[in-house]
Structures are given as structure tokens and as C-alpha cells.
Coordinates of C-alpha atoms in Angstrom, one line a residue:
X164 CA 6.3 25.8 6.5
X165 CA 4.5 25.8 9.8
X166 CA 6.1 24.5 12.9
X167 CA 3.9 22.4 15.5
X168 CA 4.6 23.4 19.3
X169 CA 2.5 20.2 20.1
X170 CA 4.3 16.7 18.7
X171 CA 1.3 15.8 16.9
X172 CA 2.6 14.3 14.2
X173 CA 5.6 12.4 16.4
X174 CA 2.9 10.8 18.9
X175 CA 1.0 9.5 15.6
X176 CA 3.9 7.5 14.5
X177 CA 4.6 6.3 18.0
X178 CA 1.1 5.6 19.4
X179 CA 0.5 2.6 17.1
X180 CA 4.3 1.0 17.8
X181 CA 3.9 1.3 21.3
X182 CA 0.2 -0.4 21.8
X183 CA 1.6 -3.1 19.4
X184 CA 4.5 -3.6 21.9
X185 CA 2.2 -3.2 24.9
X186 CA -0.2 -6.2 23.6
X187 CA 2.6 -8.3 23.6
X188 CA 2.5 -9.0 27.1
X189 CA -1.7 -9.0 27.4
X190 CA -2.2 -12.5 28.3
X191 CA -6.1 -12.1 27.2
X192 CA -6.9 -12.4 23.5
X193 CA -10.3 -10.2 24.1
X194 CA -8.0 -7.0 26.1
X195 CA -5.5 -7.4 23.2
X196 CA -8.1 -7.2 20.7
X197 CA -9.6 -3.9 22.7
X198 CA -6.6 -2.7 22.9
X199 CA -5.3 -2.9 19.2
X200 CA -8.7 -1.7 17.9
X201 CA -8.3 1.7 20.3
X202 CA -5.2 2.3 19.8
X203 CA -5.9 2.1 15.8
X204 CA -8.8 4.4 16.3
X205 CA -6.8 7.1 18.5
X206 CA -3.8 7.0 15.9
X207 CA -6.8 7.7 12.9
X208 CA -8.3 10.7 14.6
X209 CA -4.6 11.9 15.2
X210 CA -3.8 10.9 11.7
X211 CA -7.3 12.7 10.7
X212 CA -6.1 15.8 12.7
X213 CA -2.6 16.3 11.2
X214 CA -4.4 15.9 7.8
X215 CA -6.7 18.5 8.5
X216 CA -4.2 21.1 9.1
X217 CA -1.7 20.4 6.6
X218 CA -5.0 21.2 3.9
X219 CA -6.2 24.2 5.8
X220 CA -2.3 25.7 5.4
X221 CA -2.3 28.2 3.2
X222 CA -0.8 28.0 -0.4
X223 CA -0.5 24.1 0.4
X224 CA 2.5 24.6 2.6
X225 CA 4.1 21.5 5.3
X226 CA 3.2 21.0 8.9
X227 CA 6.3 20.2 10.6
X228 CA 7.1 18.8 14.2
X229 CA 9.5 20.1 17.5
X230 CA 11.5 17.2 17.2
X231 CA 14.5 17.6 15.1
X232 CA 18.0 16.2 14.7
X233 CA 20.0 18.8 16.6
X234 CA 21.8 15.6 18.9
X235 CA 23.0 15.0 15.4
X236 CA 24.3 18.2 14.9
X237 CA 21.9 19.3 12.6
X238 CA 18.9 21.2 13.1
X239 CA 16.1 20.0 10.9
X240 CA 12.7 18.8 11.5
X241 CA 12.7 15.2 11.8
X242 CA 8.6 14.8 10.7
X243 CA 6.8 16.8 8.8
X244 CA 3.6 16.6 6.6
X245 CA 2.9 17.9 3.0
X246 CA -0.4 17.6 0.7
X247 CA 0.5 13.9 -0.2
X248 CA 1.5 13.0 2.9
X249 CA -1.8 14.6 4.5
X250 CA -3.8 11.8 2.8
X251 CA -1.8 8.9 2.8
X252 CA -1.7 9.0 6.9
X253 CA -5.7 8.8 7.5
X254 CA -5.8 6.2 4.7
X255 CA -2.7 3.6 6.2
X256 CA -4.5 4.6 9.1
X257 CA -8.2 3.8 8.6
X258 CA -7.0 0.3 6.8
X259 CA -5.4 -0.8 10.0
X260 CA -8.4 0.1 11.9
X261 CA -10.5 -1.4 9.3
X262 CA -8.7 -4.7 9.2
X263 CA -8.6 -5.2 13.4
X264 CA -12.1 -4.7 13.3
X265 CA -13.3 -7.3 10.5
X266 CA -10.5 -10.0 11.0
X267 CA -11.7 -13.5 12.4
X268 CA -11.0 -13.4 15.9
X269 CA -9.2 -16.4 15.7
X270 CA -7.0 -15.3 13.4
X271 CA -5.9 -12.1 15.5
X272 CA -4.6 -13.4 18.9
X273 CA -2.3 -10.5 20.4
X274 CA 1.1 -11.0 18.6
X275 CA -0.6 -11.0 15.2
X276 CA -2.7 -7.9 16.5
X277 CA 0.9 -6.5 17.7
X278 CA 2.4 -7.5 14.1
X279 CA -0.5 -4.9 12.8
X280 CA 0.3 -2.4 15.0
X281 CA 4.4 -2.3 14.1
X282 CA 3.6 -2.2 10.7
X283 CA 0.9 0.4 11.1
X284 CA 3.7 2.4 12.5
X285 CA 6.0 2.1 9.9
X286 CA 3.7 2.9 7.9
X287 CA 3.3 6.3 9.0
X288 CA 7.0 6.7 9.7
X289 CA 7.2 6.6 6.0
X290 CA 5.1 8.7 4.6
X291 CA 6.0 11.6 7.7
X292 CA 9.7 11.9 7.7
X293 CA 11.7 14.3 6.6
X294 CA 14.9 12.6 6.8
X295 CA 16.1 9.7 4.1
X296 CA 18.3 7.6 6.7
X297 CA 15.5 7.1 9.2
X298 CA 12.8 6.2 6.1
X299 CA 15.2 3.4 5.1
X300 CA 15.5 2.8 8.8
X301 CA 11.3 2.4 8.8
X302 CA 11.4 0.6 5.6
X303 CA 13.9 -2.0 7.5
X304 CA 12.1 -2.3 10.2
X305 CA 8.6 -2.9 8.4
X306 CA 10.0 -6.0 6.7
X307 CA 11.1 -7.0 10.2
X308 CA 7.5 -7.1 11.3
X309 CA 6.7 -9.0 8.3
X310 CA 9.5 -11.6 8.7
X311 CA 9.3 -12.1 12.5
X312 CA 5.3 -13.2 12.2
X313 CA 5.5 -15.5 9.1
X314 CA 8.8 -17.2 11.0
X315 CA 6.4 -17.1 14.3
X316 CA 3.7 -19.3 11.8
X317 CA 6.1 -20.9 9.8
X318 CA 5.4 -24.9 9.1
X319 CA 1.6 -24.0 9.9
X320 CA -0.3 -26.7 7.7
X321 CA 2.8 -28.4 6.9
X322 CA 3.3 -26.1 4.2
X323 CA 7.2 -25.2 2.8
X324 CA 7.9 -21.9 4.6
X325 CA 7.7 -18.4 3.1
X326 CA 11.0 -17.1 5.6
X327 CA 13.6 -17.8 2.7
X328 CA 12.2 -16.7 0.0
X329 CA 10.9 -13.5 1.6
X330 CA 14.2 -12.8 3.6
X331 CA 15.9 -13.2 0.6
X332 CA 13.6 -10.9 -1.8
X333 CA 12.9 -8.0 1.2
X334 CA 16.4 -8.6 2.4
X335 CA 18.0 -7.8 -1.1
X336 CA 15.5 -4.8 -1.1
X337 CA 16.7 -3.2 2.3
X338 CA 20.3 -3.6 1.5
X339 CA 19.9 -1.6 -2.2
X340 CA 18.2 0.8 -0.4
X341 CA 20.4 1.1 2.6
X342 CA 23.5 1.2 0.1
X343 CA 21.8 3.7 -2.2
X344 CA 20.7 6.3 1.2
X345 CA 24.9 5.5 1.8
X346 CA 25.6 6.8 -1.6
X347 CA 23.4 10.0 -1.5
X348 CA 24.9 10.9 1.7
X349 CA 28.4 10.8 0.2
X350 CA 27.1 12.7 -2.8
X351 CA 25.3 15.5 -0.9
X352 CA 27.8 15.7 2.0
X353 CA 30.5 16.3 -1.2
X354 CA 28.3 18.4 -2.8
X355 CA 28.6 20.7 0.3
X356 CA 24.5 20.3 1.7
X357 CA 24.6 20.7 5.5
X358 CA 21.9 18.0 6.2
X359 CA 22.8 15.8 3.1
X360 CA 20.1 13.1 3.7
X361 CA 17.5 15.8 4.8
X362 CA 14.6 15.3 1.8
X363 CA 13.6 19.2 1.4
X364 CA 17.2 19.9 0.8
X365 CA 17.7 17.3 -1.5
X366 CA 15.0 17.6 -3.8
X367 CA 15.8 21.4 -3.6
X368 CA 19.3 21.5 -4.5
X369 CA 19.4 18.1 -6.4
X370 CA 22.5 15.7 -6.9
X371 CA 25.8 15.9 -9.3
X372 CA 24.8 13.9 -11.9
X373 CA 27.5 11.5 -12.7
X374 CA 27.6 9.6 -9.7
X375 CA 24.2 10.3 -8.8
X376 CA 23.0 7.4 -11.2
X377 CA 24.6 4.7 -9.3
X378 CA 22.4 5.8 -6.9
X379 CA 19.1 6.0 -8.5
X380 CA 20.0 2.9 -9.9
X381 CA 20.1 1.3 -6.4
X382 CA 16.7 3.0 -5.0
X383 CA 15.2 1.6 -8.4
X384 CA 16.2 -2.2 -7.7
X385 CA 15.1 -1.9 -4.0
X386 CA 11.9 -0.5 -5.6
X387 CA 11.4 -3.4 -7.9
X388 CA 11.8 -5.6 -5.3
X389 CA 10.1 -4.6 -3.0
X390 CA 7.1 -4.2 -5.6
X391 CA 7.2 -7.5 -6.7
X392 CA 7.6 -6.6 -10.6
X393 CA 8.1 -9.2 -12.8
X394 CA 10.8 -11.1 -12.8
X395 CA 11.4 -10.8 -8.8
X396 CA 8.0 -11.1 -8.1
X397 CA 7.1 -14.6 -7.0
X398 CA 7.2 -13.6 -3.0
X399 CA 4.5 -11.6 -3.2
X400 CA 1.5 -14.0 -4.7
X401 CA 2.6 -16.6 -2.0
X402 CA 3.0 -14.0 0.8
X403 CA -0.6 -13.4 0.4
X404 CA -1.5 -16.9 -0.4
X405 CA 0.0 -18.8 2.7
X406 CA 1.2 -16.0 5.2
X407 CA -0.7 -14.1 7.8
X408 CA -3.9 -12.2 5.5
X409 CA -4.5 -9.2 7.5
X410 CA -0.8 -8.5 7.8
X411 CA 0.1 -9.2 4.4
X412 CA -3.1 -6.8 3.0
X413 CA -1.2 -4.6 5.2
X414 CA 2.1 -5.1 3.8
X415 CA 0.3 -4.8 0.2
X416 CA -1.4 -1.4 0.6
X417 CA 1.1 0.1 2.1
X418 CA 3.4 0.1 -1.0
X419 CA 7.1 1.4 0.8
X420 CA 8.7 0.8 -3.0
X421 CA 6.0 3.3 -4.5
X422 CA 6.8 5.6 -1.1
X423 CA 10.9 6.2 -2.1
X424 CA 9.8 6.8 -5.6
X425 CA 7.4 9.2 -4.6
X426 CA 9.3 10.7 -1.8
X427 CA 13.0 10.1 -2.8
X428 CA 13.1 9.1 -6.4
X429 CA 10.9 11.8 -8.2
X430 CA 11.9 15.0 -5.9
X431 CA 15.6 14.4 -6.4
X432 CA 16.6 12.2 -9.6
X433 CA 13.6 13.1 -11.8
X434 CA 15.9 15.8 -13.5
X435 CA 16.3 15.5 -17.5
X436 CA 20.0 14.8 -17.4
X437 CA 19.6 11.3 -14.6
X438 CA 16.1 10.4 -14.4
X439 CA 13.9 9.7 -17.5
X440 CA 15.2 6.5 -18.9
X441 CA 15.5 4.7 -16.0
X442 CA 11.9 5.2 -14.8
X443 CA 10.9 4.5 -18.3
X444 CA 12.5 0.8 -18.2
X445 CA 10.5 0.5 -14.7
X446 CA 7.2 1.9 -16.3
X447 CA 7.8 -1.0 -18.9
X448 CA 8.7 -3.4 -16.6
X449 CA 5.7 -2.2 -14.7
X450 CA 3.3 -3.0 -17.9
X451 CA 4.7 -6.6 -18.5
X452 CA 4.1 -7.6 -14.9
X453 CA 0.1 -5.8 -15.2
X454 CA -0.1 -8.5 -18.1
X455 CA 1.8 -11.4 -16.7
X456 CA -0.9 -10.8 -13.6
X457 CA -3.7 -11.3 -15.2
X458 CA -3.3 -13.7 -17.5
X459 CA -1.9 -16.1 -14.6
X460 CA -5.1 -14.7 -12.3
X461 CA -7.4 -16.2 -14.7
X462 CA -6.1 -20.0 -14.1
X463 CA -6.1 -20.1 -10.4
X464 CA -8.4 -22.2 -8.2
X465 CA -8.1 -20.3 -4.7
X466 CA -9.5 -17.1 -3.6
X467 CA -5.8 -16.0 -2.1
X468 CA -4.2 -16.4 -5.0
X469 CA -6.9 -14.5 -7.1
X470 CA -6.6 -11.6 -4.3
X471 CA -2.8 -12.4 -5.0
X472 CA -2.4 -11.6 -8.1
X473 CA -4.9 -8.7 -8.5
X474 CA -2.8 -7.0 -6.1
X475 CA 0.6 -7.6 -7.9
X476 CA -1.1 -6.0 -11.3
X477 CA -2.9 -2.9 -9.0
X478 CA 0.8 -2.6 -7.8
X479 CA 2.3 -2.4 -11.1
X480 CA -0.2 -0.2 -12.6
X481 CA 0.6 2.4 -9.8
X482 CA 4.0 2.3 -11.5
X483 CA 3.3 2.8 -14.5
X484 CA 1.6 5.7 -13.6
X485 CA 4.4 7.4 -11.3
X486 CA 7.2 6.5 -13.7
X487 CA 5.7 9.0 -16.4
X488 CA 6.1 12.8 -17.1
X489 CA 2.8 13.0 -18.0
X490 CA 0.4 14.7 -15.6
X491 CA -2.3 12.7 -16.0
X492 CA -0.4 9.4 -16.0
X493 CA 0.9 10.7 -12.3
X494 CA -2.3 11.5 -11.0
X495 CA -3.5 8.4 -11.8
X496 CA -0.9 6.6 -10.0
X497 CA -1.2 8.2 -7.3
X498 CA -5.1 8.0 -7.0
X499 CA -4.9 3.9 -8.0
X500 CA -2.6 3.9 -4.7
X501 CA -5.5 4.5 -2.5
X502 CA -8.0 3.1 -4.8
X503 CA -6.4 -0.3 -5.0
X504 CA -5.4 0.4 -1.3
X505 CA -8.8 0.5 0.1
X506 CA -10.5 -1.9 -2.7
X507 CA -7.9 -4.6 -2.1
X508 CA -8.1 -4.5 1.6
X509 CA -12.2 -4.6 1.5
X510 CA -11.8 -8.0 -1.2
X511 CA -9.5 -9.3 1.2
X512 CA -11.6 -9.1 4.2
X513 CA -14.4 -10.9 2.1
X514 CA -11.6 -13.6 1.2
X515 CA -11.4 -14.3 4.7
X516 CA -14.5 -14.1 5.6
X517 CA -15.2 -16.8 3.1
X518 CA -12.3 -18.9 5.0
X519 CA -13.5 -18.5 8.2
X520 CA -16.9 -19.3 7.3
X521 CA -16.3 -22.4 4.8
X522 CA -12.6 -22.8 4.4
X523 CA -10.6 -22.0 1.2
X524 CA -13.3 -22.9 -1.8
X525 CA -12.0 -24.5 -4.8
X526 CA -12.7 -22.5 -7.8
X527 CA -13.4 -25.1 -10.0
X528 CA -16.6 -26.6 -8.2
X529 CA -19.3 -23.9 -7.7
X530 CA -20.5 -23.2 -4.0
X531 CA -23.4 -21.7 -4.3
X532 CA -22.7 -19.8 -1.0
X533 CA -24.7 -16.3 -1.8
X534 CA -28.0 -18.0 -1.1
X535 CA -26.9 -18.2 2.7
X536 CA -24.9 -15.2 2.8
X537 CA -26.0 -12.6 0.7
X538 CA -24.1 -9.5 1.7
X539 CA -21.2 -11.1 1.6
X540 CA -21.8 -11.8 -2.0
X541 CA -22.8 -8.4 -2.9
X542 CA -19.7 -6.7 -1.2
X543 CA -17.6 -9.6 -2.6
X544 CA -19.0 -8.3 -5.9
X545 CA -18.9 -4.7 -5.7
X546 CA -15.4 -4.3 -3.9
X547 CA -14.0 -7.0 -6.7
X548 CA -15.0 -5.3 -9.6
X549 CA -13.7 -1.8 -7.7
X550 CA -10.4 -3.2 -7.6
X551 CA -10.8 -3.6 -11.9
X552 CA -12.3 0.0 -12.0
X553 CA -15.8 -0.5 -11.9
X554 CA -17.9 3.0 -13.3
X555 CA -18.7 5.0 -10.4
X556 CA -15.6 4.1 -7.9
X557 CA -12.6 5.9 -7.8
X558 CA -10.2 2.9 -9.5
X559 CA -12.1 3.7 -12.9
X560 CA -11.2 7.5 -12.7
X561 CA -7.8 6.5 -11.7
X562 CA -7.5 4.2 -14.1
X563 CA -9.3 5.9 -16.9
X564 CA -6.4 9.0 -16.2
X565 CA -3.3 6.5 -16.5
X566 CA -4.4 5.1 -20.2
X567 CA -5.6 9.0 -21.5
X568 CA -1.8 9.6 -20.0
X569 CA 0.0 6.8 -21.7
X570 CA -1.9 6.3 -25.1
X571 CA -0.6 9.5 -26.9
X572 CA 2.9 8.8 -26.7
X573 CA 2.8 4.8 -26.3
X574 CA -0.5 3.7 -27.9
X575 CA 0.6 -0.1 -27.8
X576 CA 1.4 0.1 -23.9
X577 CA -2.5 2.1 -23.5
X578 CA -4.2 -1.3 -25.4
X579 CA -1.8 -3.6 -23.4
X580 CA -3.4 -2.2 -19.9
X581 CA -6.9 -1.7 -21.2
X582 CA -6.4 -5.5 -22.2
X583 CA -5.1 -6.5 -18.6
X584 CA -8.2 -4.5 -16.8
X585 CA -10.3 -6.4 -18.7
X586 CA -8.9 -9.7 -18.2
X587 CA -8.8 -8.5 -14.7
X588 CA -12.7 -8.1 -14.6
X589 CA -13.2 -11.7 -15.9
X590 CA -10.8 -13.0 -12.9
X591 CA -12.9 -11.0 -10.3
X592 CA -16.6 -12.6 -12.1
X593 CA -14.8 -16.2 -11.9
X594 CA -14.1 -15.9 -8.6
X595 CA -17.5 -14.1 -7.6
X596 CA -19.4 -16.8 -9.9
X597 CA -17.6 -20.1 -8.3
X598 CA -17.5 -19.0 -5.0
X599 CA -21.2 -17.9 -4.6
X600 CA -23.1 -19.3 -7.5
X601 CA -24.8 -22.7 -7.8
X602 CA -26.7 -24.5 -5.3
X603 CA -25.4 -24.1 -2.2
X604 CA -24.0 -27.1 -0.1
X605 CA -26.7 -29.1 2.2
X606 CA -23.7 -30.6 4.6
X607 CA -23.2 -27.3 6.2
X608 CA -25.0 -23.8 7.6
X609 CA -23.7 -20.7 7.1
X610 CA -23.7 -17.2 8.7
X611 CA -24.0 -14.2 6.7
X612 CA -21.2 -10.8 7.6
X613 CA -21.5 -10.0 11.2
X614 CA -21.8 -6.7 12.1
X615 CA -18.5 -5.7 13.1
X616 CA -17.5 -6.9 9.4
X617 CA -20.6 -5.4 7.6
X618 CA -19.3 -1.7 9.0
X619 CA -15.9 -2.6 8.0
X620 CA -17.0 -3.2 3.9
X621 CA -19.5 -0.7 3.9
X622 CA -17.3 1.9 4.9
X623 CA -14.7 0.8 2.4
X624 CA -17.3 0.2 -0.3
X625 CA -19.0 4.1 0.5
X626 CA -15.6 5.8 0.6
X627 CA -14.7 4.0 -3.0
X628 CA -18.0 4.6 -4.5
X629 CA -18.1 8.3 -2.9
X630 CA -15.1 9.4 -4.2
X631 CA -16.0 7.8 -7.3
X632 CA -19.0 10.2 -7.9
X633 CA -17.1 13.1 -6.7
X634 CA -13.6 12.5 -8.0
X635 CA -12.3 16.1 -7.5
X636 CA -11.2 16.4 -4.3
X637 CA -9.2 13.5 -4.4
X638 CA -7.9 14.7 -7.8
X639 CA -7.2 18.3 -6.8
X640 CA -5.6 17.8 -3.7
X641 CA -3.1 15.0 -5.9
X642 CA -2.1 17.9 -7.9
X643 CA -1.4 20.2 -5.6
X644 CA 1.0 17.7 -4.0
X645 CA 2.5 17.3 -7.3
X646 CA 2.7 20.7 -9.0
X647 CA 1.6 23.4 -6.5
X648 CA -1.6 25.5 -6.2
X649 CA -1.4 26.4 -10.2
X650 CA -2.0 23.0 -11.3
X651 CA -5.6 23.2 -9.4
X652 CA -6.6 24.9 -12.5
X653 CA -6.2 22.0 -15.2
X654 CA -9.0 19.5 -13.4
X655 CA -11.8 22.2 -14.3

């Protein structure tokens, strides 16, 4: 463990927070907009930074920060940084930077920018600290952002609002988890740990197990939930459908349920005596809402709710892959995380490109718009059939590692997901074919990608091709988060 002098990784977490609450009182939508795009920036190369010396640590140790919670009478590092950690900050940090740069304009005025910036901070609160209480407190808050800006919006197009059925779904979600961190505190306070919600004692010295499964059980059902997994997962499609896009990509790719199981659940519970079964049932729970995805993504007629539920099967495919003792099937999770992180995001900016240039398409009339905007068709295209784990981008090595995982020991469950990826690629070809296919409309002109939003895809579409080529990197540096500097040798 190597201690920071400098509060690197503090002023990373904070930076975004307090831009986003600075732009709330920039009356000018273009110094909002300047602002929120350099403070994004400035919190990547920080983010970028801290990465870079957590993987030039020796022996793949953490980076940790001054502050600590000594006013609580404890003395422990409040943030610190390990292998996984060191590439989940750049990657929630380049998405926010990504998405402030390609959104419409008209769609970003300063609060929603703001919004963005909040959740960018949670974000990265998340994935850095060392101390369970203030992730669920970060957790909370992040579905504060989320609530607050679809209540500022709500009755936009006379639609019904999304508050209720999101308060209700996120709500239920924060309280399971803030009643689960309760229990473990109990539990590790009795079980005599100094720092009892401090996350490297924890996962060191573990929990007793009897009681200890009413709390997994609780960080589970806040998991679910938050996940959207089938049957609690109706939220999420219309979160993405009528709610704010770039803040709900956001909200998507940052995947806070798959953070406590990765963070929490899995360090901690995933002992032989507490933890197998019940991951299993969420693995399976995971595969059922992959297939109810797809098959419901082939029947819809708007390009949100294709984006919609492409995302909730990417979700539940990461699952799948975390809730499994098999190395492969872990890596794989882990690497779809960022895969369908960054290909998501990039389809999503083309979806709303698409709006802003021609409104929301009906996908059962073809519209012929790739004869007027080309690139947008062929990044629509490429990042689309990324998110399906097209050869050559980094979903299909994820991918391809979950089903080699999962079909030795469940065969039925491997068909079942190579089965949803494919029904997954006809979605993505429907869309692409209805949306830009046929002769295009003479009623109205259309401007191809501006530049701002061509840099924004082609960076996405490089880094998912890239590491597609050259998987190992990405793979080795997954394994040494997950089973030290020995497990660098299996990926040769």
C-alpha cells in the first residue's frame, strides 16, 4: 500500500461535484457548457494520473490518500485505488467527457450539464472509497441526481412521469443497501474489527456466517434493483426511453449494483459456507432477463427503446459473469462492464443525434437517412454491432470468455446467451436498416455528425476496436485485480 502526500485521488472525486454545483448559478448556457466540458477534462487527466500510478505500483499494490477517518475515531484511509479501481476511474471519466462534448446543445442547458457532473462524481466516489457507509452514502446520493432532474422535466411532452416508478425502484434499492451496510456494521463491530465497515478489513477478516446471510441477502436485492433484472426491471427501459438521454447513459454505464458486488459482495460473502447459492440464483436471474431483452428488443418501433433494452441485457450479462467462480466467466464480466460501457454510450450519442437531427424515427417505416448522413450511419453501425460483440472489438472477447466460462458446467445457460447475442445482432440490423435504409425523405435536409460529435464516436469506436485487436492488456490487468500477479500467467 502506498500512501499519497498529495490528495490526488480526493480532488478527483470532488472536482466534478463542485463544477456541477458551480454551473448552477451560470446564467449563460455557452460558460456552463465550457465549464462542464473542462471541468470533465481536468477530472480525466486526474483520473488518468491516479491510474497510472496505481499500475506502475509494484506487485499490483493500492494507492491510498491523506484523508482518513480519524474525526471518527478511526484511522483509516478514506480513498484509495486498486488495479480495478485504476481503470474504472479514466473510463466513468472519459464517458462524462465524452457525452458533454457530443450532446445537442439544446439538450444540455447548465442544470442538465450540472446533473452530469453530480453523477460523474458519484461515480468516482464509488469505485475510490475505502469505506462501505460512505459508498452507500455515494450510491444514495447518485440516485438523488437522477431523481431531482427527471422531477425538474417531469410532464415534458405530456407524458406520465417517470418520478414514481423510479423513486419507488431506486428508493427500495437504497434502503436494502443502507439496511444491509447497518447489518455488517453490527456484525463486524461484534465480531471485534476496529473499523467494521472499512472494506480491506472486511474482505480480510470476513463475517460470522450465520447472520452474515441476512446481510448478503439485502446487498443482493439492492443489486437487483438497482440492475434492473427481471422481474423489477421495467424502470430502466423507460428511464432511458423518456428521461434525460445523456444522464441516463450515464446512470446506465455506471452500473453502482455491479460496483457493491464487485467491491462489497465478492471480497467479503464469496466464502464457500455464505456465498455461492445466492450469486447462483442472481447469475440465473441474470440469464432470464439477457433473454427476456432481446426477444422484447426485436418488437420495438423507437430507437430509445432499442438502446433501452440492449442495455438492460449488456447489464445482465455483466452478471452473469461476476456471479460465477469460474475465472473466465469473471473476467468476462468485468471486461463487458467497460465494453458495453463505452459501446452503449457511443450508440446512444448516435440515437440522439438521430433526434436532434430528424426527431424520434418510427421503426416500422424506413428513412433512408444514411444517404444524407453517412457517418452517422457507419458509426451507428459499427458501435451497434460492438454492443452485440462484433469480431475485432473488445465485447466479442468479453463475451466469447463468459460462454467458454459458463458452457462446461451449465451448457443449457452457454446456448441460452449465445441465442440472446444473436437475437441481439438482428435488433441492432433492424434498427440500423429502418433508420438509414430506403430512400431518404424529400420534405426535409439533413446535416451529417458535426465535428465535436465525430471526435466523440471515433474515439469510442478506436478505443473498442483497439482493445479488441489487442485484448491483453485489458485482460491481464482484470486478473490481476482479481487473483494477484500469479494469475498474469493463465492469459498466455
Amino acid at each position: 500500500m502506498t500512501r499519497l502526500a498529495f490528495p490526488l485521488l480526493t480532488l478527483t472525486v470532488l472536482l466534478p461535484g463542485l463544477v456541477g454545483l458551480a454551473i448552477r448559478w451560470v446564467h449563460s448556457e455557452k460558460t456552463a457548457r465550457r465549464l462542464g466540458i473542462g471541468g470533465a477534462v481536468l477530472t480525466l487527466l486526474l483520473a488518468g494520473l491516479s491510474a497510472w500510478r496505481v499500475l506502475h505500483l509494484s506487485g499490483g499494490g493500492r494507492l491510498v490518500g491523506p484523508l482518513d477517518l480519524a474525526w471518527l475515531g478511526v484511522a483509516r484511509p478514506l480513498f484509495g485505488l486498486d488495479g480495478l479501481g485504476a481503470v474504472l476511474l479514466p473510463f466513468f471519466a472519459l464517458l462524462s467527457v465524452l457525452v458533454l462534448v457530443a450532446g445537442p446543445r439544446a439538450k444540455l442547458d447548465p442544470l442538465a450539464t450540472s446533473a452530469i457532473l453530480l453523477l460523474e462524481s458519484t461515480m468516482l466516489g464509488m469505485v475510490e472509497t475505502l469505506d462501505l457507509g460512505v459508498l452507500a452514502l455515494f450510491f444514495a446520493f447518485q440516485v438523488m441526481v437522477m431523481l431531482a432532474e427527471l422531477k425538474r422535466r417531469e410532464g415534458a411532452g405530456g407524458r406520465e412521469s417517470l418520478v414514481p416508478a423510479c423513486s419507488m425502484y431506486l428508493g427500495a434499492s437504497v434502503l436494502l443497501l443502507f439496511v444491509g451496510v447497518a447489518w455488517i456494521g453490527r456484525l463486524g463491530a461484534h465480531a471485534g474489527l476496529v473499523a467494521p465497515l472499512h472494506l480491506p478489513e472486511l474482505a480480510q477478516h470476513g463475517l460470522p456466517v450465520g447472520e452474515a446471510r441476512w446481510a448478503l441477502g439485502l446487498l443482493l436485492c439492492a443489486v437487483l434493483l438497482r440492475e434492473g433484472v427481471f422481474p423489477v426491471h421495467s424502470w430502466l427501459p423507460a428511464l432511458l426511453e423518456r428521461g434525460p438521454l445523456g444522464l441516463g447513459l450515464l446512470f446506465t454505464a455506471a452500473q453502482s449494483g455491479t460496483c457493491i458486488l464487485m467491491r462489497v459482495v465478492l471480497p467479503v460473502f464469496d466464502r464457500p459456507e455464505q456465498g455461492p447459492r445466492a450469486l447462483v440464483i442472481v447469475a440465473y436471474l441474470a440469464l432470464l432477463t439477457a433473454g427476456y431483452a432481446a426477444l422484447v428488443g426485436l418488437v420495438q418501433r423507437d430507437l430509445r427503446r432499442v438502446l433501452a433494452f440492449l442495455g438492460l441485457g449488456q447489464s445482465a450479462l455483466i452478471l452473469v459473469g461476476l456471479d460465477s467462480h469460474s475465472v473466465e466467466e469473471t473476467v468476462g464480466g468485468l471486461v463487458t462492464w467497460l465494453a458495453s460501457g463505452l459501446a452503449l454510450t457511443g450508440l446512444g450519442l448516435c440515437t440522439w443525434a438521430v433526434e436532434a437531427r430528424v426527431g424520434r424515427p418510427d421503426l416500422h417505416h424506413f428513412h433512408g437517412l444514411a444517404e444524407r448522413t453517412p457517418v452517422l450511419a457507419a458509426f451507428y453501425l459499427v458501435l451497434g454491432l460492438a454492443v452485440v460483440g462484433l469480431p475485432g472489438t473488445l465485447d466479442f472477447v468479453s463475451e466469447d470468455l463468459i460462454v467458454e466460462g459458463v458452457l462446461p458446467s451449465h451448457p443449457i445457460l452457454g446456448v441460452v446467451l449465445i441465442v440472446a447475442a444473436a437475437l441481439n445482432a438482428i435488433l441492432v440490423l433492424r434498427s440500423f436498416s429502418y433508420t438509414f435504409l430506403g430512400p431518404p425523405s424529400a420534405r426535409r435536409t439533413t446535416r451529417d455528425l458535426l465535428v465535436r460529435e465525430r471526435l466523440a464516436l471515433a474515439v469510442l469506436a478506436i478505443t473498442l476496436v483497439g482493445t479488441g485487436l489487442l485484448p491483453r492488456t485489458v485482460l491481464v490487468s482484470r486478473l490481476l485485480s482479481i487473483q494477484g500477479t500469479t494469475a498474469q500467467e493463465s492469459v498466455h
